[in-house]
XYZ file of C-alpha atoms in Angstrom:
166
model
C 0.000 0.000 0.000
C 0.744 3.721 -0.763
C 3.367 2.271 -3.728
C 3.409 3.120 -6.884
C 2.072 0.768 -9.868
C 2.402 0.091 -13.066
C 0.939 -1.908 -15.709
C 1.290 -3.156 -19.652
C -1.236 -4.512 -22.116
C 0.044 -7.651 -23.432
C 0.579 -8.477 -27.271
C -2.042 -11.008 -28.200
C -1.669 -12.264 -31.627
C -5.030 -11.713 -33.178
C -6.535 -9.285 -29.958
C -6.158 -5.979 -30.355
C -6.311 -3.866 -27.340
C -9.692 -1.568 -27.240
C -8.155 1.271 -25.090
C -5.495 1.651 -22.136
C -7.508 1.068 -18.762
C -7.737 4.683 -16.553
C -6.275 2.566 -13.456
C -3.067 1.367 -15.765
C -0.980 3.017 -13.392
C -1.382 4.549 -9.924
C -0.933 4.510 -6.261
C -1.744 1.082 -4.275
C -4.010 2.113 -1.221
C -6.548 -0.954 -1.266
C -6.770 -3.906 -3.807
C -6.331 -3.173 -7.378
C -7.799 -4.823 -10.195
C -6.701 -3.839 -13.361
C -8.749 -4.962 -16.890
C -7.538 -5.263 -20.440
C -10.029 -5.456 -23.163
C -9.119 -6.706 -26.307
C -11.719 -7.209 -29.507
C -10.693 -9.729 -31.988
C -9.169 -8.824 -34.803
C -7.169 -9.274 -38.398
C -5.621 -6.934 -40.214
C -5.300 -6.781 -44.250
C -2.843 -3.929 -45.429
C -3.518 -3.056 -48.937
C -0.158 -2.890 -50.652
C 1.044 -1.139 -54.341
C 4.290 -2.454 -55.579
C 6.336 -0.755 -58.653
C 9.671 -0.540 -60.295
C 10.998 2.553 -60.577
C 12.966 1.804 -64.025
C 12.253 -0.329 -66.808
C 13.037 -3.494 -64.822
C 9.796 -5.993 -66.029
C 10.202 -8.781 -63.517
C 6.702 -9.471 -61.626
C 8.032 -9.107 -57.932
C 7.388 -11.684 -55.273
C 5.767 -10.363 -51.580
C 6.655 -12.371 -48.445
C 4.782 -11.035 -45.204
C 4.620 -11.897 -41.861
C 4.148 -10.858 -38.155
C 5.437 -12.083 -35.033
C 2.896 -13.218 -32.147
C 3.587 -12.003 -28.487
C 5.739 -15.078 -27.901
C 7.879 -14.143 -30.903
C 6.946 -16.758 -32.830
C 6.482 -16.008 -36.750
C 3.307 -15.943 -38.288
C 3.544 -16.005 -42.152
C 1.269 -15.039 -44.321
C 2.133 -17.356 -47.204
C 2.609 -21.418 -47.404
C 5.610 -21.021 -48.853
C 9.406 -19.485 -49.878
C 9.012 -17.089 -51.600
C 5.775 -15.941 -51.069
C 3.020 -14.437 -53.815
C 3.853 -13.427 -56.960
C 2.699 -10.301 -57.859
C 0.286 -10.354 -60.848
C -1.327 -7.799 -62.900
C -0.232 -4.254 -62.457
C -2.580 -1.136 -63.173
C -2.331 0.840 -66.091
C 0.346 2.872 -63.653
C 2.433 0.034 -63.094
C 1.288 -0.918 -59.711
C 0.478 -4.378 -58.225
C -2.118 -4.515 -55.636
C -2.408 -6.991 -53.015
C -3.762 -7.227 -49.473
C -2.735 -9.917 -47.613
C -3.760 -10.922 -43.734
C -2.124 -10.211 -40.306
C -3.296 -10.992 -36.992
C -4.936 -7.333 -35.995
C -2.992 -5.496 -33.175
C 0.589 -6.871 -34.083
C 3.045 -5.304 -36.531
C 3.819 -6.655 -40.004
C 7.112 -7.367 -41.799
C 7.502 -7.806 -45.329
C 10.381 -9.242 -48.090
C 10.425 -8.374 -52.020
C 12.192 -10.337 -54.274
C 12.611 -11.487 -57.602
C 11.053 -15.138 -57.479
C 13.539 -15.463 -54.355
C 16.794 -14.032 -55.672
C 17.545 -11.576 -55.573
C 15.647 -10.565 -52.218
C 15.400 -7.651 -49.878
C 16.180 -7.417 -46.619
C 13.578 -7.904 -44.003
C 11.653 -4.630 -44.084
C 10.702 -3.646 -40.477
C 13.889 -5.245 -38.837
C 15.549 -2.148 -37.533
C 19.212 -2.664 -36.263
C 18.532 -6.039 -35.718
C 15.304 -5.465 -33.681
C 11.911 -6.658 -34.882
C 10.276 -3.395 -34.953
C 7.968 -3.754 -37.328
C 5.424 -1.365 -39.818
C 2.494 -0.488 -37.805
C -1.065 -1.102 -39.236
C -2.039 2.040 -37.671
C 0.477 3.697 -39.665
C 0.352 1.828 -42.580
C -2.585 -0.060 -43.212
C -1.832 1.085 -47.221
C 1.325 1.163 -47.640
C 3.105 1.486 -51.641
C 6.686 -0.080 -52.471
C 8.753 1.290 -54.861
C 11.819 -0.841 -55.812
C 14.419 1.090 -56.866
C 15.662 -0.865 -59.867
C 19.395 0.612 -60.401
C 20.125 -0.776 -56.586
C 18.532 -4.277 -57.025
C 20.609 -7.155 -55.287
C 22.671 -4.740 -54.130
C 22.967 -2.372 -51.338
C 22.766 -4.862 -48.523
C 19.484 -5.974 -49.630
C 17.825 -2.333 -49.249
C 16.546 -1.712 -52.465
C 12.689 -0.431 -51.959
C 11.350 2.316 -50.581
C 7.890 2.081 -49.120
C 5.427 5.311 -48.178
C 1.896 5.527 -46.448
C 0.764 7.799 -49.136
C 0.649 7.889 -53.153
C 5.188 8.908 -53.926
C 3.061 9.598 -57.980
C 0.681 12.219 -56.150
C 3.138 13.756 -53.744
C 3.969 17.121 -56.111
């Protein structure tokens, strides 16, 4: 009693957490009991892939998230994912694929496996991860003069339109 408290939701793959509970954190001067609510939930990012040269190759998306254990939860059956089919009239190719709502996504491109990018949303060797909140559209633009090289960092990727920016 008259300590200090504090309290964290939990990652629950496929629960997202409806809102932080008032008594999260607080003073202890009788029994606390603190609840999380979580709804279920999956996610489906919409995602635009394009070359940004005159590179043809229909590109391959890998995805996955990790559940609050850290295990890996992959979108696809199988190395090395979807191919990419049928791009717009602008050269994009649209695909929404699944995630277990409230985690983070990750996401490879590659060229029917080789070569491949690195793990988008690994950040200094931490799994990070590309927020649904922030991204729940997100468009890839693989920059085609830097393909297989530069460590595997080769695409870009926005939350908005990089053709409608100017």
């Amino acid at each position: 009693y008259g300590e200090s408290y504090t309290t964290e939701p939990l990652t629950i793959a496929y629960y997202k957490l409806n809102e932080m509970p008032a008594n999260a954190s607080g003073v202890a001067n009788k029994k606390i009991v603190v609840n999380y609510w979580y709804s279920y939930s999956v996610a489906s990012p919409k995602m635009h892939v394009k070359h940004s040269g005159d590179q043809t190759w229909a590109p391959y998306l890998w995805a996955w998230a990790y559940d609050g254990a850290g295990q890996a939860i992959n979108c696809y059956d199988g190395w090395p994912g979807l191919m990419l089919t049928n791009p717009d009239e602008d050269g994009w190719y649209d695909v929404t694929f699944p995630i277990p709502g409230g985690l983070n996504y990750y996401f490879i491109i590659s060229n029917n496996a080789n070569p491949q990018t690195k793990d988008y949303g690994v950040v200094n060797g931490q799994n990070v991860g590309i927020s649904y909140d922030d991204y729940p559209e997100i468009w890839v633009v693989i920059q085609d003069d830097l393909v297989g090289k530069n460590n595997g960092d080769w695409c870009k990727y926005y939350n908005y339109n990089p053709d409608l920016a100017n």
